[in-house]
Coordinates of C-alpha atoms in Angstrom, one line a residue:
M1 CA -6.2 11.7 7.6
K2 CA -5.7 8.3 5.9
N3 CA -7.3 4.9 6.6
Y4 CA -5.0 2.3 8.2
E5 CA -5.4 -1.2 9.3
T6 CA -3.1 -2.8 11.9
V7 CA -2.8 -6.5 12.9
I8 CA -1.0 -7.5 16.1
V9 CA -0.2 -10.9 17.3
L10 CA 0.2 -11.2 21.1
T11 CA 2.0 -13.9 23.0
P12 CA -0.2 -16.9 23.9
L13 CA 1.2 -16.8 27.5
L14 CA -1.3 -14.0 28.3
S15 CA -4.8 -14.6 29.7
E16 CA -7.8 -13.4 27.7
E17 CA -8.2 -10.5 30.1
A18 CA -4.5 -9.5 29.8
S19 CA -4.7 -9.6 26.0
K20 CA -7.7 -7.2 26.2
E21 CA -5.7 -4.9 28.4
V22 CA -2.8 -4.8 25.9
V23 CA -5.2 -4.0 23.1
A24 CA -6.8 -1.3 25.2
K25 CA -3.3 0.2 25.8
F26 CA -2.8 0.5 22.0
R27 CA -6.3 1.8 21.5
K28 CA -5.6 4.5 24.0
I29 CA -2.4 5.5 22.2
L30 CA -4.3 5.9 19.0
T31 CA -7.1 7.9 20.5
D32 CA -4.8 10.1 22.6
N33 CA -2.9 11.0 19.4
G34 CA -6.0 12.0 17.4
A35 CA -6.9 8.8 15.6
E36 CA -10.4 7.8 15.0
I37 CA -11.0 4.0 15.5
V38 CA -13.3 2.8 12.7
H39 CA -13.5 -0.9 13.7
E40 CA -11.8 -3.4 15.9
D41 CA -12.0 -7.2 15.6
N42 CA -10.6 -9.6 18.1
W43 CA -9.9 -12.9 16.4
G44 CA -8.8 -14.6 19.7
L45 CA -6.2 -17.4 20.0
K46 CA -5.2 -18.8 16.6
K47 CA -2.6 -21.2 15.4
L48 CA 0.4 -19.5 13.7
A49 CA 1.5 -20.4 10.2
Y50 CA 5.0 -20.9 11.6
P51 CA 6.5 -20.8 15.1
I52 CA 7.5 -17.4 16.4
Q53 CA 9.8 -17.3 19.5
K54 CA 9.1 -21.1 19.8
K55 CA 5.3 -20.4 20.1
T56 CA 2.8 -21.9 17.8
T57 CA -0.3 -19.8 18.7
G58 CA -1.0 -16.2 19.3
Y59 CA -3.8 -13.7 20.1
Y60 CA -4.8 -11.8 16.9
T61 CA -6.4 -8.4 16.9
V62 CA -7.2 -6.3 13.8
T63 CA -7.9 -2.5 14.2
E64 CA -9.0 -0.2 11.4
F65 CA -8.5 3.5 12.1
K66 CA -8.1 6.9 10.5
A67 CA -5.0 8.9 11.5
S68 CA -2.2 11.0 10.2
G69 CA 1.0 9.4 8.9
E70 CA 3.2 10.7 11.9
L71 CA 1.1 8.6 14.3
I72 CA 2.1 5.3 12.6
N73 CA 5.7 5.7 13.6
K74 CA 4.8 6.3 17.2
L75 CA 2.5 3.4 17.2
E76 CA 5.0 1.0 15.7
V77 CA 7.7 2.1 18.2
E78 CA 5.2 1.2 21.0
Y79 CA 4.6 -2.2 19.4
K80 CA 8.4 -2.8 19.3
R81 CA 8.8 -1.8 23.0
D82 CA 6.1 -4.1 24.3
E83 CA 7.4 -7.6 24.8
R84 CA 3.9 -9.0 24.7
V85 CA 3.7 -8.2 20.9
M86 CA 5.2 -11.0 18.8
R87 CA 4.4 -9.5 15.4
F88 CA 2.6 -6.5 14.0
L89 CA 1.7 -5.2 10.5
T90 CA 0.2 -1.8 9.7
V91 CA -0.9 -1.0 6.2
A92 CA -2.5 2.0 4.6
L93 CA -5.9 1.3 3.0
D94 CA -6.7 2.9 -0.4
K95 CA -10.2 4.0 -1.1
H96 CA -11.1 0.6 -2.6
A97 CA -9.9 -1.4 0.4
A98 CA -11.7 1.0 2.8
A99 CA -14.9 0.5 0.8
Y100 CA -14.5 -3.2 0.8
T101 CA -14.0 -3.4 4.6
E102 CA -17.0 -1.2 5.1
R103 CA -19.2 -3.5 2.9
K104 CA -17.8 -6.6 4.7
R105 CA -18.7 -5.1 8.1
K106 CA -22.2 -4.4 6.9
G107 CA -22.6 -8.0 5.7
E108 CA -23.2 -7.0 2.1
L109 CA -20.6 -9.5 0.8
A110 CA -22.1 -13.0 0.6
P111 CA -19.8 -15.8 1.6
K112 CA -18.5 -17.8 -1.4
A113 CA -19.8 -21.3 -1.9
S114 CA -17.2 -24.0 -1.5
R115 CA -15.6 -25.3 -4.7
K116 CA -16.9 -28.8 -4.1
S117 CA -20.5 -27.6 -4.1
E118 CA -19.8 -25.6 -7.3
E119 CA -18.4 -28.6 -9.0
G120 CA -21.2 -30.9 -7.9
V121 CA -18.8 -33.1 -5.8
A122 CA -20.3 -34.1 -2.4

């Protein structure tokens, strides 16, 4: 089983509860097919970098999980079938990326100081 991370952007026409239901649907697909969900992070309604389907915002959700490679195809087909999903991206995490996300979740990575404070500009 490999580590994967998937980001989905849902249409902003959904309510907060409806977006949670969509995420729960995909979580169930993962767990029913033998995946182990490591971490899930709901970013909420965010502004898009560019309009998608004439929409400028979307509900972002990031899910990190362990699964076999065959499950990724099934999951992405379900993303494509669901009209509420505007965009998605699933990537395989190597051991360094998995270790980084683990440290980030534990709070071991200190936030970087802003460049202005480093340069002494107020």
